[in-house]
Amino acid sequence: CKAAVAWKAGKPLVMEEVEVAPPQKHEVRIKILFTSLCHTDVYFWEAKGQTPLGPRIFGHEAGGIVESVGEGVTDLQPGDHVLPIFTGECGDCRHCHSEESNMCDLLRINTERGGMIHDGESRFSINGKPIYHFPGTSTFSEYTVVHSGQVAKINPDAPLDKVCIVSCGLSTGLGATLNVAKPKKGQSVAIFGLGAVGLAAAEGARIAGASRIIGVDLNSKRFDQAKEFGVTEFVNPRDHDKPVQQVLAEMTDGGVDRSVECTGSVQAMIQAFECVHDGWGVAVLVGVPSKDDAFKSHPMNFLNERTLKGTFFGNYKPKTDIPGVVEKYMNKELELEKFITHTVPFSEINKAFDYMLKGES
């Protein structure tokens, strides 16, 4: 089948004919019908700050139909509509048995692994030479092989061209607000960073019934679009000569009730924590920091009863919870269309990378 292969870091993807091997033990082969582009794909394709692994097939936000299943797969069958997901749920480890965690020991995201867990081998090849996987999904291919624990079976009536975005960024932001920050109706929420994940966090605050949703971003152009996602006010830290946490505290009579940080900037993480109200404020960190970053805040900020939390994939268990997020869309509680800015044919996938690199999508 056709796949978009990254031969060299930062160079345009090349459409190639690839062979996709049958699924092995606990694996399924999926016909990918729609795939979307997430900034994480771009980050690893650029290979800035990590050792590139190549040639590789990127992609981890997608929707498709199960084509065949390997040995031991009992919960999925050919014809099922599914979302492959970059992290998994084995169902057996302590994390999977815990109601509080979604960080499966076996299938937690591993961006350095180029093969499948079962045997370490790749299921993709060109003329017998392996093409590496990307976090067990590799959705920039007409067919892909995924561990069954990384596959969420969804409502077959859900339009795959819309719900494909549920498999990464949207769920990460939405769950950070709904599952972790948990704002009460009428409370105020600050969202740091208004990219796709931040807008999904704002959507979560809107669904929760927040009275004020304050967007914080260094790019003032993002505010108009953010209004569609429920953002009511906007703060650009560059417009103020005092720390943004002070600006937010003054706007909200002592601090916001909840904050969600979606930038990866350690500075924004500190600001998001210090801008919540003492006594009950909760800040949730979503963004991935640089490896040498250190979080620094005075211990009194904790002793004054502010809470700092982190989240991975919005605290959703892929197989158990993601079908329910799709149902939220089917029940018209969640709007997905507004997250999709461009639609391009698979053969022109490099255009999608251009849109993202230019900040147009």
Tab-separated table of N, CA, C and O in Angstrom, residues 170-270:
chain	number	residue	atom	x	y	z
A	170	LEU	N	-6.851	16.448	21.162
A	170	LEU	CA	-8.146	16.877	21.667
A	170	LEU	C	-8.429	16.242	23.029
A	170	LEU	O	-8.806	16.928	23.977
A	171	SER	N	-8.217	14.940	23.137
A	171	SER	CA	-8.495	14.251	24.409
A	171	SER	C	-7.555	14.724	25.506
A	171	SER	O	-7.948	14.826	26.679
A	172	THR	N	-6.304	15.020	25.140
A	172	THR	CA	-5.325	15.482	26.130
A	172	THR	C	-5.796	16.770	26.795
A	172	THR	O	-5.793	16.890	28.029
A	173	GLY	N	-6.223	17.755	25.990
A	173	GLY	CA	-6.672	19.037	26.550
A	173	GLY	C	-8.008	18.929	27.250
A	173	GLY	O	-8.204	19.438	28.362
A	174	LEU	N	-8.944	18.244	26.599
A	174	LEU	CA	-10.292	18.095	27.154
A	174	LEU	C	-10.240	17.394	28.509
A	174	LEU	O	-10.834	17.849	29.491
A	175	GLY	N	-9.487	16.280	28.575
A	175	GLY	CA	-9.394	15.509	29.815
A	175	GLY	C	-8.646	16.254	30.905
A	175	GLY	O	-8.955	16.093	32.097
A	176	ALA	N	-7.649	17.068	30.519
A	176	ALA	CA	-6.914	17.844	31.527
A	176	ALA	C	-7.877	18.717	32.320
A	176	ALA	O	-7.747	18.877	33.540
A	177	THR	N	-8.877	19.280	31.629
A	177	THR	CA	-9.867	20.116	32.321
A	177	THR	C	-10.930	19.264	33.007
A	177	THR	O	-11.159	19.374	34.206
A	178	LEU	N	-11.593	18.378	32.240
A	178	LEU	CA	-12.749	17.649	32.779
A	178	LEU	C	-12.359	16.603	33.828
A	178	LEU	O	-13.068	16.410	34.808
A	179	ASN	N	-11.226	15.905	33.611
A	179	ASN	CA	-10.859	14.788	34.493
A	179	ASN	C	-9.898	15.172	35.604
A	179	ASN	O	-9.794	14.460	36.607
A	180	VAL	N	-9.122	16.243	35.406
A	180	VAL	CA	-8.053	16.548	36.370
A	180	VAL	C	-8.286	17.889	37.077
A	180	VAL	O	-8.329	17.948	38.301
A	181	ALA	N	-8.478	18.976	36.319
A	181	ALA	CA	-8.750	20.281	36.955
A	181	ALA	C	-10.139	20.279	37.591
A	181	ALA	O	-10.350	20.825	38.664
A	182	LYS	N	-11.097	19.665	36.900
A	182	LYS	CA	-12.489	19.525	37.376
A	182	LYS	C	-13.087	20.846	37.888
A	182	LYS	O	-13.467	20.945	39.067
A	183	PRO	N	-13.176	21.870	37.022
A	183	PRO	CA	-13.799	23.116	37.487
A	183	PRO	C	-15.284	22.901	37.778
A	183	PRO	O	-15.952	22.116	37.111
A	184	LYS	N	-15.763	23.597	38.821
A	184	LYS	CA	-17.192	23.540	39.138
A	184	LYS	C	-17.919	24.596	38.299
A	184	LYS	O	-17.306	25.568	37.846
A	185	LYS	N	-19.210	24.392	38.107
A	185	LYS	CA	-20.022	25.344	37.337
A	185	LYS	C	-19.868	26.740	37.930
A	185	LYS	O	-19.925	26.903	39.156
A	186	GLY	N	-19.619	27.720	37.069
A	186	GLY	CA	-19.499	29.103	37.537
A	186	GLY	C	-18.102	29.526	37.947
A	186	GLY	O	-17.867	30.697	38.244
A	187	GLN	N	-17.144	28.587	37.964
A	187	GLN	CA	-15.776	28.966	38.357
A	187	GLN	C	-15.005	29.591	37.187
A	187	GLN	O	-15.432	29.528	36.027
A	188	SER	N	-13.851	30.167	37.514
A	188	SER	CA	-12.988	30.767	36.488
A	188	SER	C	-11.823	29.824	36.170
A	188	SER	O	-11.302	29.148	37.052
A	189	VAL	N	-11.448	29.799	34.889
A	189	VAL	CA	-10.368	28.920	34.428
A	189	VAL	C	-9.423	29.721	33.531
A	189	VAL	O	-9.875	30.421	32.617
A	190	ALA	N	-8.118	29.618	33.788
A	190	ALA	CA	-7.119	30.230	32.894
A	190	ALA	C	-6.474	29.121	32.075
A	190	ALA	O	-6.110	28.073	32.619
A	191	ILE	N	-6.362	29.344	30.769
A	191	ILE	CA	-5.726	28.375	29.875
A	191	ILE	C	-4.451	29.014	29.325
A	191	ILE	O	-4.511	30.052	28.668
A	192	PHE	N	-3.312	28.392	29.608
A	192	PHE	CA	-2.028	28.905	29.117
A	192	PHE	C	-1.674	28.176	27.817
A	192	PHE	O	-1.454	26.971	27.818
A	193	GLY	N	-1.635	28.917	26.706
A	193	GLY	CA	-1.318	28.336	25.405
A	193	GLY	C	-2.585	27.988	24.653
A	193	GLY	O	-3.362	27.136	25.100
A	194	LEU	N	-2.828	28.650	23.510
A	194	LEU	CA	-4.075	28.433	22.775
A	194	LEU	C	-3.833	27.735	21.441
A	194	LEU	O	-4.389	28.112	20.416
A	195	GLY	N	-2.985	26.705	21.463
A	195	GLY	CA	-2.872	25.808	20.315
A	195	GLY	C	-4.013	24.809	20.399
A	195	GLY	O	-4.966	25.001	21.167
A	196	ALA	N	-3.934	23.725	19.639
A	196	ALA	CA	-5.038	22.755	19.619
A	196	ALA	C	-5.330	22.181	21.003
A	196	ALA	O	-6.490	22.053	21.401
A	197	VAL	N	-4.273	21.848	21.767
A	197	VAL	CA	-4.489	21.242	23.095
A	197	VAL	C	-5.118	22.262	24.044
A	197	VAL	O	-6.059	21.951	24.780
A	198	GLY	N	-4.627	23.498	24.012
A	198	GLY	CA	-5.190	24.552	24.860
A	198	GLY	C	-6.646	24.847	24.518
A	198	GLY	O	-7.481	25.052	25.408
A	199	LEU	N	-6.963	24.846	23.214
A	199	LEU	CA	-8.354	25.090	22.803
A	199	LEU	C	-9.252	23.936	23.255
A	199	LEU	O	-10.406	24.144	23.627
A	200	ALA	N	-8.704	22.723	23.255
A	200	ALA	CA	-9.472	21.568	23.752
A	200	ALA	C	-9.695	21.693	25.261
A	200	ALA	O	-10.760	21.338	25.778
A	201	ALA	N	-8.692	22.222	25.975
A	201	ALA	CA	-8.842	22.459	27.418
A	201	ALA	C	-9.924	23.514	27.660
A	201	ALA	O	-10.737	23.396	28.589
A	202	ALA	N	-9.954	24.540	26.796
A	202	ALA	CA	-10.994	25.575	26.899
A	202	ALA	C	-12.371	24.979	26.623
A	202	ALA	O	-13.352	25.291	27.305
A	203	GLU	N	-12.437	24.096	25.629
A	203	GLU	CA	-13.693	23.404	25.320
A	203	GLU	C	-14.178	22.618	26.546
A	203	GLU	O	-15.375	22.596	26.859
A	204	GLY	N	-13.233	21.993	27.269
A	204	GLY	CA	-13.586	21.276	28.494
A	204	GLY	C	-14.154	22.215	29.549
A	204	GLY	O	-15.135	21.892	30.230
A	205	ALA	N	-13.540	23.405	29.649
A	205	ALA	CA	-14.028	24.389	30.628
A	205	ALA	C	-15.428	24.882	30.245
A	205	ALA	O	-16.292	25.079	31.106
A	206	ARG	N	-15.664	25.035	28.940
A	206	ARG	CA	-16.986	25.453	28.450
A	206	ARG	C	-18.037	24.387	28.796
A	206	ARG	O	-19.112	24.691	29.312
A	207	ILE	N	-17.684	23.105	28.535
A	207	ILE	CA	-18.605	21.994	28.832
A	207	ILE	C	-18.898	21.930	30.339
A	207	ILE	O	-20.018	21.647	30.757
A	208	ALA	N	-17.867	22.227	31.159
A	208	ALA	CA	-18.030	22.167	32.623
A	208	ALA	C	-18.854	23.326	33.168
A	208	ALA	O	-19.247	23.321	34.339
A	209	GLY	N	-19.083	24.348	32.332
A	209	GLY	CA	-19.893	25.490	32.769
A	209	GLY	C	-19.113	26.583	33.461
A	209	GLY	O	-19.667	27.332	34.286
A	210	ALA	N	-17.820	26.721	33.128
A	210	ALA	CA	-17.013	27.802	33.716
A	210	ALA	C	-17.610	29.158	33.332
A	210	ALA	O	-18.086	29.341	32.209
A	211	SER	N	-17.566	30.111	34.256
A	211	SER	CA	-18.148	31.435	33.982
A	211	SER	C	-17.160	32.336	33.241
A	211	SER	O	-17.550	33.159	32.417
A	212	ARG	N	-15.872	32.176	33.549
A	212	ARG	CA	-14.836	32.963	32.859
A	212	ARG	C	-13.746	32.010	32.404
A	212	ARG	O	-13.255	31.202	33.197
A	213	ILE	N	-13.395	32.098	31.144
A	213	ILE	CA	-12.298	31.292	30.610
A	213	ILE	C	-11.294	32.284	30.033
A	213	ILE	O	-11.573	32.971	29.046
A	214	ILE	N	-10.152	32.391	30.706
A	214	ILE	CA	-9.156	33.411	30.328
A	214	ILE	C	-8.020	32.736	29.562
A	214	ILE	O	-7.349	31.844	30.092
A	215	GLY	N	-7.828	33.130	28.334
A	215	GLY	CA	-6.756	32.575	27.510
A	215	GLY	C	-5.485	33.380	27.680
A	215	GLY	O	-5.516	34.623	27.642
A	216	VAL	N	-4.368	32.693	27.879
A	216	VAL	CA	-3.066	33.364	28.020
A	216	VAL	C	-2.163	32.869	26.897
A	216	VAL	O	-1.909	31.668	26.776
A	217	ASP	N	-1.709	33.784	26.047
A	217	ASP	CA	-0.855	33.393	24.920
A	217	ASP	C	-0.010	34.586	24.499
A	217	ASP	O	-0.430	35.735	24.669
A	218	LEU	N	1.172	34.294	23.947
A	218	LEU	CA	2.064	35.364	23.476
A	218	LEU	C	1.669	35.844	22.078
A	218	LEU	O	2.217	36.822	21.578
A	219	ASN	N	0.712	35.146	21.434
A	219	ASN	CA	0.274	35.511	20.088
A	219	ASN	C	-1.165	36.031	20.154
A	219	ASN	O	-2.117	35.264	20.261
A	220	SER	N	-1.308	37.363	20.087
A	220	SER	CA	-2.637	37.982	20.235
A	220	SER	C	-3.581	37.613	19.092
A	220	SER	O	-4.796	37.728	19.226
A	221	LYS	N	-3.033	37.150	17.967
A	221	LYS	CA	-3.882	36.774	16.830
A	221	LYS	C	-4.767	35.573	17.164
A	221	LYS	O	-5.725	35.286	16.471
A	222	ARG	N	-4.402	34.844	18.212
A	222	ARG	CA	-5.143	33.612	18.528
A	222	ARG	C	-6.462	33.873	19.256
A	222	ARG	O	-7.270	32.960	19.414
A	223	PHE	N	-6.675	35.119	19.696
A	223	PHE	CA	-7.834	35.345	20.554
A	223	PHE	C	-9.156	35.221	19.819
A	223	PHE	O	-10.099	34.612	20.313
A	224	ASP	N	-9.243	35.791	18.612
A	224	ASP	CA	-10.511	35.733	17.869
A	224	ASP	C	-10.993	34.296	17.695
A	224	ASP	O	-12.151	33.980	17.953
A	225	GLN	N	-10.060	33.441	17.271
A	225	GLN	CA	-10.405	32.034	17.062
A	225	GLN	C	-10.799	31.378	18.387
A	225	GLN	O	-11.731	30.572	18.456
A	226	ALA	N	-10.093	31.764	19.461
A	226	ALA	CA	-10.324	31.128	20.772
A	226	ALA	C	-11.733	31.401	21.302
A	226	ALA	O	-12.263	30.609	22.085
A	227	LYS	N	-12.363	32.495	20.856
A	227	LYS	CA	-13.736	32.797	21.305
A	227	LYS	C	-14.700	31.668	20.940
A	227	LYS	O	-15.638	31.381	21.670
A	228	GLU	N	-14.440	31.032	19.800
A	228	GLU	CA	-15.303	29.920	19.361
A	228	GLU	C	-15.256	28.746	20.336
A	228	GLU	O	-16.137	27.892	20.334
A	229	PHE	N	-14.200	28.668	21.133
A	229	PHE	CA	-14.005	27.552	22.063
A	229	PHE	C	-14.378	27.938	23.487
A	229	PHE	O	-14.023	27.254	24.435
A	230	GLY	N	-15.063	29.078	23.616
A	230	GLY	CA	-15.552	29.478	24.934
A	230	GLY	C	-14.668	30.447	25.688
A	230	GLY	O	-15.001	30.852	26.800
A	231	VAL	N	-13.492	30.814	25.116
A	231	VAL	CA	-12.604	31.753	25.819
A	231	VAL	C	-13.270	33.126	25.872
A	231	VAL	O	-13.723	33.650	24.853
A	232	THR	N	-13.374	33.699	27.077
A	232	THR	CA	-14.106	34.965	27.253
A	232	THR	C	-13.181	36.173	27.351
A	232	THR	O	-13.582	37.285	27.043
A	233	GLU	N	-11.939	35.945	27.813
A	233	GLU	CA	-10.989	37.060	27.962
A	233	GLU	C	-9.608	36.601	27.526
A	233	GLU	O	-9.342	35.406	27.472
A	234	PHE	N	-8.756	37.560	27.260
A	234	PHE	CA	-7.440	37.215	26.723
A	234	PHE	C	-6.367	38.057	27.385
A	234	PHE	O	-6.543	39.262	27.576
A	235	VAL	N	-5.257	37.412	27.734
A	235	VAL	CA	-4.118	38.130	28.320
A	235	VAL	C	-2.855	37.750	27.548
A	235	VAL	O	-2.532	36.568	27.422
A	236	ASN	N	-2.161	38.750	27.030
A	236	ASN	CA	-0.845	38.531	26.429
A	236	ASN	C	0.191	39.050	27.429
A	236	ASN	O	0.246	40.256	27.690
A	237	PRO	N	1.008	38.150	28.014
A	237	PRO	CA	1.980	38.581	29.034
A	237	PRO	C	2.871	39.726	28.562
A	237	PRO	O	3.334	40.534	29.386
A	238	ARG	N	3.074	39.816	27.237
A	238	ARG	CA	3.957	40.879	26.717
A	238	ARG	C	3.332	42.268	26.843
A	238	ARG	O	4.022	43.279	26.724
A	239	ASP	N	2.011	42.310	27.040
A	239	ASP	CA	1.323	43.608	27.146
A	239	ASP	C	1.383	44.189	28.552
A	239	ASP	O	0.822	45.245	28.813
A	240	HIS	N	2.038	43.492	29.479
A	240	HIS	CA	2.023	43.933	30.881
A	240	HIS	C	3.447	44.048	31.426
A	240	HIS	O	4.334	43.303	31.030
A	241	ASP	N	3.631	44.997	32.354
A	241	ASP	CA	4.970	45.163	32.931
A	241	ASP	C	5.078	44.491	34.295
A	241	ASP	O	5.979	44.761	35.065
A	242	LYS	N	4.107	43.634	34.626
A	242	LYS	CA	4.205	42.848	35.859
A	242	LYS	C	3.952	41.385	35.523
A	242	LYS	O	3.399	41.083	34.465
A	243	PRO	N	4.348	40.458	36.406
A	243	PRO	CA	4.171	39.034	36.105
A	243	PRO	C	2.711	38.710	35.800
A	243	PRO	O	1.802	39.265	36.424
A	244	VAL	N	2.509	37.816	34.847
A	244	VAL	CA	1.141	37.524	34.395
A	244	VAL	C	0.295	36.923	35.516
A	244	VAL	O	-0.923	37.131	35.571
A	245	GLN	N	0.942	36.212	36.473
A	245	GLN	CA	0.156	35.653	37.567
A	245	GLN	C	-0.467	36.760	38.425
A	245	GLN	O	-1.575	36.614	38.946
A	246	GLN	N	0.247	37.882	38.513
A	246	GLN	CA	-0.267	39.051	39.261
A	246	GLN	C	-1.427	39.689	38.493
A	246	GLN	O	-2.448	40.054	39.082
A	247	VAL	N	-1.276	39.780	37.167
A	247	VAL	CA	-2.333	40.345	36.313
A	247	VAL	C	-3.617	39.524	36.492
A	247	VAL	O	-4.713	40.074	36.687
A	248	LEU	N	-3.477	38.193	36.459
A	248	LEU	CA	-4.642	37.313	36.578
A	248	LEU	C	-5.262	37.405	37.978
A	248	LEU	O	-6.487	37.407	38.119
A	249	ALA	N	-4.416	37.520	39.000
A	249	ALA	CA	-4.931	37.637	40.376
A	249	ALA	C	-5.750	38.917	40.529
A	249	ALA	O	-6.808	38.921	41.172
A	250	GLU	N	-5.284	40.009	39.902
A	250	GLU	CA	-6.008	41.281	39.985
A	250	GLU	C	-7.333	41.226	39.225
A	250	GLU	O	-8.325	41.829	39.626
A	251	MET	N	-7.326	40.488	38.114
A	251	MET	CA	-8.547	40.372	37.295
A	251	MET	C	-9.626	39.549	37.996
A	251	MET	O	-10.809	39.673	37.689
A	252	THR	N	-9.206	38.657	38.896
A	252	THR	CA	-10.143	37.643	39.415
A	252	THR	C	-10.283	37.676	40.931
A	252	THR	O	-10.651	36.660	41.529
A	253	ASP	N	-9.977	38.791	41.548
A	253	ASP	CA	-10.132	38.926	42.996
A	253	ASP	C	-9.332	37.874	43.754
A	253	ASP	O	-9.861	37.104	44.558
A	254	GLY	N	-8.032	37.782	43.417
A	254	GLY	CA	-7.144	36.906	44.182
A	254	GLY	C	-6.642	35.675	43.446
A	254	GLY	O	-5.790	34.959	43.956
A	255	GLY	N	-7.151	35.423	42.259
A	255	GLY	CA	-6.660	34.275	41.489
A	255	GLY	C	-7.790	33.476	40.869
A	255	GLY	O	-8.936	33.519	41.324
A	256	VAL	N	-7.462	32.745	39.812
A	256	VAL	CA	-8.467	31.906	39.154
A	256	VAL	C	-8.706	30.643	39.987
A	256	VAL	O	-7.857	30.249	40.790
A	257	ASP	N	-9.853	30.016	39.767
A	257	ASP	CA	-10.168	28.784	40.504
A	257	ASP	C	-9.368	27.594	39.962
A	257	ASP	O	-8.962	26.716	40.714
A	258	ARG	N	-9.165	27.571	38.642
A	258	ARG	CA	-8.433	26.478	37.992
A	258	ARG	C	-7.555	27.059	36.886
A	258	ARG	O	-7.922	28.055	36.254
A	259	SER	N	-6.428	26.400	36.624
A	259	SER	CA	-5.630	26.781	35.451
A	259	SER	C	-5.119	25.507	34.783
A	259	SER	O	-4.911	24.485	35.445
A	260	VAL	N	-4.948	25.587	33.466
A	260	VAL	CA	-4.434	24.450	32.695
A	260	VAL	C	-3.320	24.982	31.801
A	260	VAL	O	-3.542	25.906	31.005
A	261	GLU	N	-2.125	24.416	31.940
A	261	GLU	CA	-0.956	24.887	31.174
A	261	GLU	C	-0.714	23.941	30.005
A	261	GLU	O	-0.547	22.748	30.195
A	262	CYS	N	-0.721	24.497	28.770
A	262	CYS	CA	-0.602	23.671	27.560
A	262	CYS	C	0.500	24.181	26.637
A	262	CYS	O	0.328	24.219	25.417
A	263	THR	N	1.639	24.603	27.205
A	263	THR	CA	2.695	25.189	26.360
A	263	THR	C	4.006	24.404	26.378
A	263	THR	O	4.740	24.403	25.403
A	264	GLY	N	4.328	23.774	27.506
A	264	GLY	CA	5.641	23.130	27.635
A	264	GLY	C	6.709	24.083	28.135
A	264	GLY	O	7.840	23.685	28.392
A	265	SER	N	6.344	25.380	28.301
A	265	SER	CA	7.297	26.365	28.831
A	265	SER	C	7.273	26.296	30.357
A	265	SER	O	6.212	26.433	30.977
A	266	VAL	N	8.434	26.096	30.959
A	266	VAL	CA	8.477	25.958	32.420
A	266	VAL	C	8.058	27.270	33.088
A	266	VAL	O	7.465	27.280	34.170
A	267	GLN	N	8.319	28.385	32.417
A	267	GLN	CA	7.887	29.692	32.922
A	267	GLN	C	6.365	29.744	33.016
A	267	GLN	O	5.795	30.172	34.016
A	268	ALA	N	5.707	29.269	31.943
A	268	ALA	CA	4.231	29.246	31.930
A	268	ALA	C	3.697	28.286	32.998
A	268	ALA	O	2.651	28.532	33.607
A	269	MET	N	4.421	27.195	33.249
A	269	MET	CA	3.996	26.234	34.280
A	269	MET	C	3.987	26.901	35.656
A	269	MET	O	3.043	26.733	36.437
A	270	ILE	N	5.030	27.666	35.942
A	270	ILE	CA	5.130	28.367	37.228
A	270	ILE	C	4.010	29.414	37.332
A	270	ILE	O	3.332	29.532	38.353
